[in-house]
Tab-separated table of C-alpha atoms in Angstrom:
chain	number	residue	atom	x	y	z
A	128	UNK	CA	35.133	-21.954	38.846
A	129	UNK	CA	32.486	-22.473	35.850
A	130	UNK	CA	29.934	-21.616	37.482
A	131	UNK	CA	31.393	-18.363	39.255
A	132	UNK	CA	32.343	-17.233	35.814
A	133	UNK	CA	29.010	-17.844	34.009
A	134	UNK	CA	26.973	-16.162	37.175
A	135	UNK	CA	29.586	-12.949	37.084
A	136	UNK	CA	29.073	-13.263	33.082
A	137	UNK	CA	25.106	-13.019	33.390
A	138	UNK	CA	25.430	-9.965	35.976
A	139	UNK	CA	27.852	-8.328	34.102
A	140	UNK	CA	25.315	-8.751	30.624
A	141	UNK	CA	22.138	-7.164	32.765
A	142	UNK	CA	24.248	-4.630	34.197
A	143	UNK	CA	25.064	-3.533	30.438
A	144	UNK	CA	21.174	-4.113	29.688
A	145	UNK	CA	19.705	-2.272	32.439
A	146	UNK	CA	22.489	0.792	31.643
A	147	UNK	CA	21.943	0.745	27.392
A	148	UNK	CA	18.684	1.870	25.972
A	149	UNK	CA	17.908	-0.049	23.020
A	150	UNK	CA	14.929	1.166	20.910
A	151	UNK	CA	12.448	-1.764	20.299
A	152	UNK	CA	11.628	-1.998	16.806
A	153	UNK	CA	8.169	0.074	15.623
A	154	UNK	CA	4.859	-2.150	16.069
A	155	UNK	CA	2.381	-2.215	13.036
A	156	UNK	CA	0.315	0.712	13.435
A	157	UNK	CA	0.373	4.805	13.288
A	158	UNK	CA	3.816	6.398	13.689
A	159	UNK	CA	4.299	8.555	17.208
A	160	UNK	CA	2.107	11.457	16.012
A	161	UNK	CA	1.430	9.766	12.639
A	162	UNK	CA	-2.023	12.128	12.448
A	163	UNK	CA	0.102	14.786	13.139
A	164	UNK	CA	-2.954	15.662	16.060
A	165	UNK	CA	0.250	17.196	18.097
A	166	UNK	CA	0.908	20.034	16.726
A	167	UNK	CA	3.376	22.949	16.921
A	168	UNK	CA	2.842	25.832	19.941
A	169	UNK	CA	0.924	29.152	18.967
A	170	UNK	CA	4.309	30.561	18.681
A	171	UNK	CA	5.935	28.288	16.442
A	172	UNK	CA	3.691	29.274	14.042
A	173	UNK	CA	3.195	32.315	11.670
A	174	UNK	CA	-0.095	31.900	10.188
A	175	UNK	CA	-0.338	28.462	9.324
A	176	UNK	CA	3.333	28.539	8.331
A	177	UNK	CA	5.597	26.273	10.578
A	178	UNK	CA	8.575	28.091	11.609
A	179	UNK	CA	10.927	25.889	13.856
A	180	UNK	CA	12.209	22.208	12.109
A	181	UNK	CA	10.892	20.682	15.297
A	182	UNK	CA	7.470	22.434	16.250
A	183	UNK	CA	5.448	19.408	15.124
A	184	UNK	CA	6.571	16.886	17.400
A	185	UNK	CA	8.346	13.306	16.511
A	186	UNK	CA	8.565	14.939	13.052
A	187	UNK	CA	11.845	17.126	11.678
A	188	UNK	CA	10.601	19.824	8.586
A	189	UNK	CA	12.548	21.214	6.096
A	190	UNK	CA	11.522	23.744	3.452
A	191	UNK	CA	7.454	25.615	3.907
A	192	UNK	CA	5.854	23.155	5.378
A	193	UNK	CA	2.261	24.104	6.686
A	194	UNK	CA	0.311	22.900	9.717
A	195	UNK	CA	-3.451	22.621	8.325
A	196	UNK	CA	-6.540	22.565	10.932
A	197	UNK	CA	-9.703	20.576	10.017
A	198	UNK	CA	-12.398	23.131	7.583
A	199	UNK	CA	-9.464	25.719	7.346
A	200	UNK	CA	-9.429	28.124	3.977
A	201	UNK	CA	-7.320	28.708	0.893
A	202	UNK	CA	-9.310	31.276	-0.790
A	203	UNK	CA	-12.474	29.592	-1.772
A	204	UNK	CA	-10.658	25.902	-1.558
A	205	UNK	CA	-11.416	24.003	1.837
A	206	UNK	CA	-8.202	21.929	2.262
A	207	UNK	CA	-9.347	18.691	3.465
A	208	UNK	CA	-7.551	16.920	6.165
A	209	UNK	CA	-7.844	12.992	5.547
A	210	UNK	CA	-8.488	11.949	9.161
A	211	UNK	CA	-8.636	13.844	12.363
A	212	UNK	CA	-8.261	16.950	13.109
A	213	UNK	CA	-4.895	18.216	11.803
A	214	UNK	CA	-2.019	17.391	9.058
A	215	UNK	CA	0.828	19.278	7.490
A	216	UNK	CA	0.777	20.220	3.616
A	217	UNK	CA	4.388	20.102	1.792
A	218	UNK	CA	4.966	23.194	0.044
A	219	UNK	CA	7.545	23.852	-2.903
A	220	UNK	CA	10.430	21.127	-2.805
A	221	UNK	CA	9.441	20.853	1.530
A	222	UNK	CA	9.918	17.571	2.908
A	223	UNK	CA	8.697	15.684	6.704
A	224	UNK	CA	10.449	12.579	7.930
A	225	UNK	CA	10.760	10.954	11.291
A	226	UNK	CA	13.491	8.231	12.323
A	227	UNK	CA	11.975	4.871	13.685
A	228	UNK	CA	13.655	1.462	14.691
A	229	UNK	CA	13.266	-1.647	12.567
A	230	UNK	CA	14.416	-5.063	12.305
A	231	UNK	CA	17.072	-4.904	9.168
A	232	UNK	CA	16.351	-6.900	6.711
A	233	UNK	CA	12.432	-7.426	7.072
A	234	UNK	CA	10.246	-5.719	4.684
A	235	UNK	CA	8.014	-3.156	5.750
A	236	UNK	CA	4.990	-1.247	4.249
A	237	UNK	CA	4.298	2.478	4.991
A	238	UNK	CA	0.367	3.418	4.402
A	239	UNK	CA	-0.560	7.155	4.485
A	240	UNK	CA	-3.136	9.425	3.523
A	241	UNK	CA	-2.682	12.337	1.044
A	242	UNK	CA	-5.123	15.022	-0.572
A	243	UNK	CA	-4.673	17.313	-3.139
A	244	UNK	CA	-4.361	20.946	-3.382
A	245	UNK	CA	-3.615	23.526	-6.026
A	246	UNK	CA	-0.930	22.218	-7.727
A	247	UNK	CA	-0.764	21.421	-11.366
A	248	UNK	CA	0.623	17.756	-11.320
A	249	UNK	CA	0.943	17.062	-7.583
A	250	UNK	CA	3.403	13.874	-6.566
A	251	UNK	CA	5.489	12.508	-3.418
A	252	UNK	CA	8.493	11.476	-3.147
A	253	UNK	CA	8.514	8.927	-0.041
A	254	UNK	CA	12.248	7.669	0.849
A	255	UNK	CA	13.551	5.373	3.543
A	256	UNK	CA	17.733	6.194	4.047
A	257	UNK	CA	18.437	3.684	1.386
A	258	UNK	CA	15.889	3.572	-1.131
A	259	UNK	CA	12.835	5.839	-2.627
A	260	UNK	CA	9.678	5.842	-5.130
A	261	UNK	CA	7.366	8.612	-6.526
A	262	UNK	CA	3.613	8.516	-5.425
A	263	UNK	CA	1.508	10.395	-8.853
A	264	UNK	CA	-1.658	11.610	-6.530
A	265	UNK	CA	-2.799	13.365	-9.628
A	266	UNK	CA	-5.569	10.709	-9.902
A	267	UNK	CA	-7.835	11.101	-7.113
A	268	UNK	CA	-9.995	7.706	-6.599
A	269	UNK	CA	-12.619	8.423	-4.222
A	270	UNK	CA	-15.353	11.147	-3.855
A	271	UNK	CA	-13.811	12.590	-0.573
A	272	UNK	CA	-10.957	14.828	-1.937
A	273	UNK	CA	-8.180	12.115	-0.501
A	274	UNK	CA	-6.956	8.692	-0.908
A	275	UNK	CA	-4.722	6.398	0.846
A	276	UNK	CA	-1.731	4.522	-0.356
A	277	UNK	CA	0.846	2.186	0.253
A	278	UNK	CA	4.449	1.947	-0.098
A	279	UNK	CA	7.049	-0.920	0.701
A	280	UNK	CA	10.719	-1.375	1.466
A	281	UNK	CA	13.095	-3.056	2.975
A	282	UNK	CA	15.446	-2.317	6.018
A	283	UNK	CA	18.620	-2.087	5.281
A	284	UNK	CA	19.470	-1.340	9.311
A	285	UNK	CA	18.129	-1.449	12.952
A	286	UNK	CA	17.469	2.611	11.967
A	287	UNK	CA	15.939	4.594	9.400
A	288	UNK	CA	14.427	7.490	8.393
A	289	UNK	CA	11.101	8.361	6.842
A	290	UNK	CA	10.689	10.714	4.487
A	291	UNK	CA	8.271	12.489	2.618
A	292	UNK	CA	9.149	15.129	0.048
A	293	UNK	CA	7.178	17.540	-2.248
A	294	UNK	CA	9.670	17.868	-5.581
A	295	UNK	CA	7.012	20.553	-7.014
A	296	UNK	CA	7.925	24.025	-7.996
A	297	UNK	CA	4.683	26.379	-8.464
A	298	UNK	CA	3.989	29.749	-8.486
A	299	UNK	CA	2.138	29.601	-5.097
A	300	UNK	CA	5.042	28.460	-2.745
A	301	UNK	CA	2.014	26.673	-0.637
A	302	UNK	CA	0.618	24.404	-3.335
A	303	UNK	CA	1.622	20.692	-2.878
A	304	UNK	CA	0.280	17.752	-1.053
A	305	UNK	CA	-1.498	17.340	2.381
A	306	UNK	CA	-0.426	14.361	4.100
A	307	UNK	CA	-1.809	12.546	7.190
A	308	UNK	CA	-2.297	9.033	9.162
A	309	UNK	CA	1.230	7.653	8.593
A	310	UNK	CA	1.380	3.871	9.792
A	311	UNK	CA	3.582	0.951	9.251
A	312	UNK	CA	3.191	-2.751	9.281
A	313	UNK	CA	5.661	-5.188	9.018
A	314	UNK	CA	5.350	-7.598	6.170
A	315	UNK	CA	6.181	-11.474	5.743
A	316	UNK	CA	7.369	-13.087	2.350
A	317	UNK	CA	4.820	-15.320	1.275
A	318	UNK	CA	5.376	-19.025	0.131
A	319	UNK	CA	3.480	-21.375	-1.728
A	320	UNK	CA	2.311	-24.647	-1.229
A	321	UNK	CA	2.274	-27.709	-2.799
A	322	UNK	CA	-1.222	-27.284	-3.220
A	323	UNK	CA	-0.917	-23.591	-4.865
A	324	UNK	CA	1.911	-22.378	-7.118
A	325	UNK	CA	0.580	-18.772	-6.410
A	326	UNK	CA	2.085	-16.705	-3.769
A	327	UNK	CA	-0.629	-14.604	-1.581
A	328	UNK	CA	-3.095	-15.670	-3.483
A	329	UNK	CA	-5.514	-14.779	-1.083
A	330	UNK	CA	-4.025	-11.675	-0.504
A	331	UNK	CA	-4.114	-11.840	3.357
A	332	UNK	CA	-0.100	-9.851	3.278
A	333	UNK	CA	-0.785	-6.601	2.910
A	334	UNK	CA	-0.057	-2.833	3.415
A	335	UNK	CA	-1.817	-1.821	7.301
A	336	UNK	CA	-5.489	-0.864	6.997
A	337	UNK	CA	-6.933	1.628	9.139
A	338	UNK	CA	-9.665	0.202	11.422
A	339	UNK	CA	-11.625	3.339	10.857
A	340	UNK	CA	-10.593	3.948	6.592
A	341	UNK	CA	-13.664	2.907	4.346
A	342	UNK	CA	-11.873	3.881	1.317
A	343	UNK	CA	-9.475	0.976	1.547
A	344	UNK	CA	-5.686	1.238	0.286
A	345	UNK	CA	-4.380	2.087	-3.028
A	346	UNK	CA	-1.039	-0.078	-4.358
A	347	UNK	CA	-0.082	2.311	-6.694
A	348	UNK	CA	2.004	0.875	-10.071
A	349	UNK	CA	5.948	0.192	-9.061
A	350	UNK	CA	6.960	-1.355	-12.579
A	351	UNK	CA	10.559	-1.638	-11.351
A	352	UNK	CA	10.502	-1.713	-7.779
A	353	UNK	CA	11.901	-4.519	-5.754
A	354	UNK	CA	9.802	-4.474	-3.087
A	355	UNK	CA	5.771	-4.693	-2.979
A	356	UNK	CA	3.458	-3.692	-0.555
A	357	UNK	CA	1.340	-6.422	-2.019
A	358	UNK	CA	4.140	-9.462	-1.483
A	359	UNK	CA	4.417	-11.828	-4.062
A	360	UNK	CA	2.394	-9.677	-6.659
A	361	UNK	CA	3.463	-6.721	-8.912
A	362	UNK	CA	1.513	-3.872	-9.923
A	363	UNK	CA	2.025	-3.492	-13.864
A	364	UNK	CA	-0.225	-0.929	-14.916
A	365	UNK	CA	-0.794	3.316	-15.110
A	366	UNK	CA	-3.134	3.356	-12.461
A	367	UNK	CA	-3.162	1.711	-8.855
A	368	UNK	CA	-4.801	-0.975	-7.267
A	369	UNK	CA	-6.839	-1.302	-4.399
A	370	UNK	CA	-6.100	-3.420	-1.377
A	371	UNK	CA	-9.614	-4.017	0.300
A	372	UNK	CA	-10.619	-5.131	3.402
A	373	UNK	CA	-13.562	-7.132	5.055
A	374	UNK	CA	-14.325	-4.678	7.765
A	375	UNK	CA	-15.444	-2.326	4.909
A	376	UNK	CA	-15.759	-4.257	1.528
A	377	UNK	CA	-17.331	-7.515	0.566
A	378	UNK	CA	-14.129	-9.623	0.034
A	379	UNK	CA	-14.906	-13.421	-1.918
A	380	UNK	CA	-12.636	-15.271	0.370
A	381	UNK	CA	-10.767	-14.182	3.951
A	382	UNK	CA	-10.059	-10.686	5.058
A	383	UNK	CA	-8.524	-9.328	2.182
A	384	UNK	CA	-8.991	-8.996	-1.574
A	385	UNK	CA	-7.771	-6.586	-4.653
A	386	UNK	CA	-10.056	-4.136	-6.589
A	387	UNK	CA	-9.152	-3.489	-10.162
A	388	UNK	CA	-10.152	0.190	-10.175
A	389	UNK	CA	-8.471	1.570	-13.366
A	390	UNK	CA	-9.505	-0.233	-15.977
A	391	UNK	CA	-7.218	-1.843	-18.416
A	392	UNK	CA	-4.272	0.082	-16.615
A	393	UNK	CA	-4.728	-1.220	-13.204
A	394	UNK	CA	-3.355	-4.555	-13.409
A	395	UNK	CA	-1.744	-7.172	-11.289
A	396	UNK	CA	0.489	-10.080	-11.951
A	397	UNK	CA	2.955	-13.210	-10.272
A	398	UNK	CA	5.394	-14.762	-12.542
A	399	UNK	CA	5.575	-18.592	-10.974
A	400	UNK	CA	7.800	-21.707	-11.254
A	401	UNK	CA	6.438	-24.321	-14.219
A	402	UNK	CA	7.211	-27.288	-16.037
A	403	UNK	CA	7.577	-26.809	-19.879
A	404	UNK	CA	5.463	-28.907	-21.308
A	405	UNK	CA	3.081	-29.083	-18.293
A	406	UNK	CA	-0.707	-28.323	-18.022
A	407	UNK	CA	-1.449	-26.111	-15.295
A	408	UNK	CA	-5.413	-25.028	-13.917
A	409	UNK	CA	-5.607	-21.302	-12.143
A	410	UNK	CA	-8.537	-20.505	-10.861
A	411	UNK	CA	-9.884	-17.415	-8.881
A	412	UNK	CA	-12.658	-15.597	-7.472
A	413	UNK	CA	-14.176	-12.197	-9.729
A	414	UNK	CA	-17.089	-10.212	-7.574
A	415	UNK	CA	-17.978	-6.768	-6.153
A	416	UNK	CA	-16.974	-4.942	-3.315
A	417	UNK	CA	-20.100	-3.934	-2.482
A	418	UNK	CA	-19.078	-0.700	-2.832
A	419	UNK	CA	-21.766	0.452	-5.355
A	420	UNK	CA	-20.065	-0.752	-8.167
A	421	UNK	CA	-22.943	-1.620	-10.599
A	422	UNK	CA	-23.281	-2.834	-14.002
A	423	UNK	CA	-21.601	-5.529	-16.399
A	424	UNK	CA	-18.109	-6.665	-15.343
A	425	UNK	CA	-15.472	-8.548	-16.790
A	426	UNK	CA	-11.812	-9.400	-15.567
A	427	UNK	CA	-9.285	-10.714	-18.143
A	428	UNK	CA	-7.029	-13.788	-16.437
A	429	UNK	CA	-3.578	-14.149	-19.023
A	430	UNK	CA	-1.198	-17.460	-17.578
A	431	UNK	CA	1.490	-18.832	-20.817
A	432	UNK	CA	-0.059	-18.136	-23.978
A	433	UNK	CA	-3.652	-19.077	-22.637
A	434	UNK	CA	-6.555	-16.356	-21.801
A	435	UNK	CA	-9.663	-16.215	-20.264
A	436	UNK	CA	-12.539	-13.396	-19.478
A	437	UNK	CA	-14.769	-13.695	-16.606
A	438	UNK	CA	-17.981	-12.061	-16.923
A	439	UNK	CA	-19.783	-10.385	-13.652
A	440	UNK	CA	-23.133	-8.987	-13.539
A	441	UNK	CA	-22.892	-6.655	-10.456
A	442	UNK	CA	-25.829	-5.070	-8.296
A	443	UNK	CA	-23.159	-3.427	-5.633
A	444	UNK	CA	-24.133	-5.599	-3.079
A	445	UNK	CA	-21.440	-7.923	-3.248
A	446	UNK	CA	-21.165	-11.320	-4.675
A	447	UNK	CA	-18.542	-13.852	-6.717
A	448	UNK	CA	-18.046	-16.252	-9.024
A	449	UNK	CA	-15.297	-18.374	-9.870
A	450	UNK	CA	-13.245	-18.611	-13.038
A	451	UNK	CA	-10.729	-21.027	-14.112
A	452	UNK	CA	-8.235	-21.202	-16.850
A	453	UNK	CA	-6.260	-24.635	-18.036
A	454	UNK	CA	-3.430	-23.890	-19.810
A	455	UNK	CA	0.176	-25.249	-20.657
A	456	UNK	CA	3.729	-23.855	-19.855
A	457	UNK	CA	5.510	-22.572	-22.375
A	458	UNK	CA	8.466	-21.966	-20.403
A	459	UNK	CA	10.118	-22.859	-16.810
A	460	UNK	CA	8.536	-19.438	-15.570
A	461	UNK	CA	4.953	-17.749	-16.208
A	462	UNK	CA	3.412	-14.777	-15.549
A	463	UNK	CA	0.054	-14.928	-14.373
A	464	UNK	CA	-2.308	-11.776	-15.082
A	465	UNK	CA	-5.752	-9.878	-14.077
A	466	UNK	CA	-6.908	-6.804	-15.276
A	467	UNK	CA	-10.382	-5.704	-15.519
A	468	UNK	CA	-11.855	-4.864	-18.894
A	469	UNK	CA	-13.896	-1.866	-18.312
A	470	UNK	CA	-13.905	1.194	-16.649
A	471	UNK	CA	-16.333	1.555	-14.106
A	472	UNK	CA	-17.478	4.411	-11.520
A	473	UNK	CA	-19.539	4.103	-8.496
A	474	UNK	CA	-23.496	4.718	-9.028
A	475	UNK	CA	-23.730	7.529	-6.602
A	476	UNK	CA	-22.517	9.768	-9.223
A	477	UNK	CA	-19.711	10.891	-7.178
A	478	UNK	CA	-17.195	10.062	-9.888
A	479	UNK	CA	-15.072	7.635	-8.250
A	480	UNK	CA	-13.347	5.139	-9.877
A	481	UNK	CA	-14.336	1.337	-8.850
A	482	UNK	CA	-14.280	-2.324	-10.347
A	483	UNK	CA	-14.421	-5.678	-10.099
A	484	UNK	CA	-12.889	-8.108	-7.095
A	485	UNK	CA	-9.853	-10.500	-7.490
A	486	UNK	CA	-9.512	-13.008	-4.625
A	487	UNK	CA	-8.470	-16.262	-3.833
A	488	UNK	CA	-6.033	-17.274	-7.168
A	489	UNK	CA	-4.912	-20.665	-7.390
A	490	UNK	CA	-2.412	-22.413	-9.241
A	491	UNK	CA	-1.940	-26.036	-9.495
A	492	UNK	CA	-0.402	-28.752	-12.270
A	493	UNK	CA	-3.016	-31.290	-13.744
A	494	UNK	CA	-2.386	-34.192	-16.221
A	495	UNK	CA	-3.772	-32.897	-19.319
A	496	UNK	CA	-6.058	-30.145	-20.946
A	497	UNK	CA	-9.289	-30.320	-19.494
A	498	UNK	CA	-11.856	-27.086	-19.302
């Protein structure tokens, strides 16, 4: 009689299964029609002007919301489209979103592309159902009229919905944001070891990367978010960070590295478990991305009430050296901090802001003060 039961229990469960669609969550990668390269028919269209909420497909528009072709005109202003051939530009208080599947409770990092326009003091507002943070894209980093960034959160249910919202009000209903090359990537929280006290220290856990993106991935500052695309690290700074990869960048250590591109306001920092009492040695990697960052750099490294300053000579042809810092705990938690002294822009006289390379941090106790 077991048995009977069991076998009418398993045909009754792939009955249900083969009658029940259940969405699989979202793989890492673009969103269905993240570069927005399906676009709405002729006739949904006036102009450039989307008129029906559904025209561009897998995506739901509120508010004027325009569908912008590759080399197309605002007066004498190209409007540059980040990658491809198409995106969509959010007008006055206009907003895009898309619902996707995810597993609830994992974090999750959204990277997109956005360019400026006309607006005065252009931002995003980028929301999941539950939570939401503002994007400033005031500051653009690289030469090319765009940037991409990186936003995290956490699901809060097996469904939620995307979405990205222009709070500007300007004279010309049209001004606000282009955005394009919406992707996702799940993230994993990082541990340490016994044999690093530092979380992602290499900084392998990271926002997605696009294969094809040479511009790499601004983090930018979440002071009092919960969630980081960067896991284990928090941006404390007025400017962003940038998340670099090895495809593109010369990175000291792995795949993956951070650029400190702003200065004294683009810093990063870990507050870790110690000892009181304790001594403690970090070390870490400083270099260049080979990005044509050229010229004397240093990177400040703050851990307790001990600092340190690395100095860098770089050519822009990549390159690293390691420096180390021995201090002792001054409480049962420290915060551990890099920021690079200077301000530095690329040599091509483009403008764009650049700096030196943080990779590979360690943390681990030793038995006294020793240099």
């Amino acid at each position: 009689m077991y048995h009977y039961q069991e076998a009418a229990l398993l045909v009754a469960l792939l009955f249900v299964s083969s009658n029940v669609v259940v969405s699989a969550p979202i793989r890492d990668g673009l969103l269905p029609n993240g570069n927005f390269e399906l676009g709405p028919k002729p006739s949904q269209l006036k102009g450039s002007v989307v008129k029906e909420r559904t025209a561009v497909p897998n995506w739901d528009i509120t508010g004027f919301v325009e569908y912008i072709k590759s080399g197309q005109k605002q007066d004498d202003m190209v409007l540059v489209v980040p990658q491809g051939s198409s995106a969509v530009r959010l007008g006055n208080e206009a907003s895009i979103s898309q619902k996707i599947s995810v597993l609830p409770g994992r974090l999750y990092s959204i990277t997109f592309s956005a360019a400026r326009t006309c607006a005065q003091d252009e931002k995003l507002n980028i929301s999941v159902t539950h939570e939401s943070g503002v994007i400033p894209i005031q500051t653009m980093y690289g030469s090319d009229g765009w940037d991409s960034y990186a936003w995290a959160f956490k699901a809060g249910g097996p469904e939620i919905q995307i979405r990205f919202h222009n709070p500007g009000v300007e004279e010309h209903p049209a001004c606000g944001p282009l955005i394009d090359a919406v992707a996702i990537k799940a993230l994993f929280p990082p541990r340490f070891s016994g044999y690093n006290l530092i979380k992602n220290g290499n900084f392998e856990e990271g926002p997605y990367v696009f294969p094809t993106a040479k511009s790499g991935v601004l983090i930018p500052p979440f002071i009092e978010d919960d969630n980081s695309p960067l896991p284990g690290w928090m941006i404390e700074s007025l400017k962003a960070v940038k998340y670099v990869d090895k495809a593109h960048f010369a990175v000291p250590e792995g795949h993956r590295a951070i650029e400190l591109v702003g200065g004294k306001e683009s810093a990063i920092s870990q507050i870790v478990r110690t000892s009181l009492n304790k001594f403690y040695a970090l070390t870490f990697s400083v270099g260049d991305a080979r990005d044509g960052c050229e010229g004397p750099m240093t990177v400040e490294a703050f851990a307790g009430q001990g600092k340190v300053m690395v100095d860098y000579a770089s050519k822009g042809k990549g390159g690293f050296r390691r420096g180390r810092l021995v201090f002792k705990a001054v409480s049962a938690r420290t915060r551990v901090t890099f920021l690079s002294t200077f301000y530095h822009m690329k040599s091509d006289h483009s403008g764009s802001l650049c700096g030196p390379v943080i990779d590979d941090v360690r943390l681990v106790a030793v038995r006294k003060l020793r240099g």
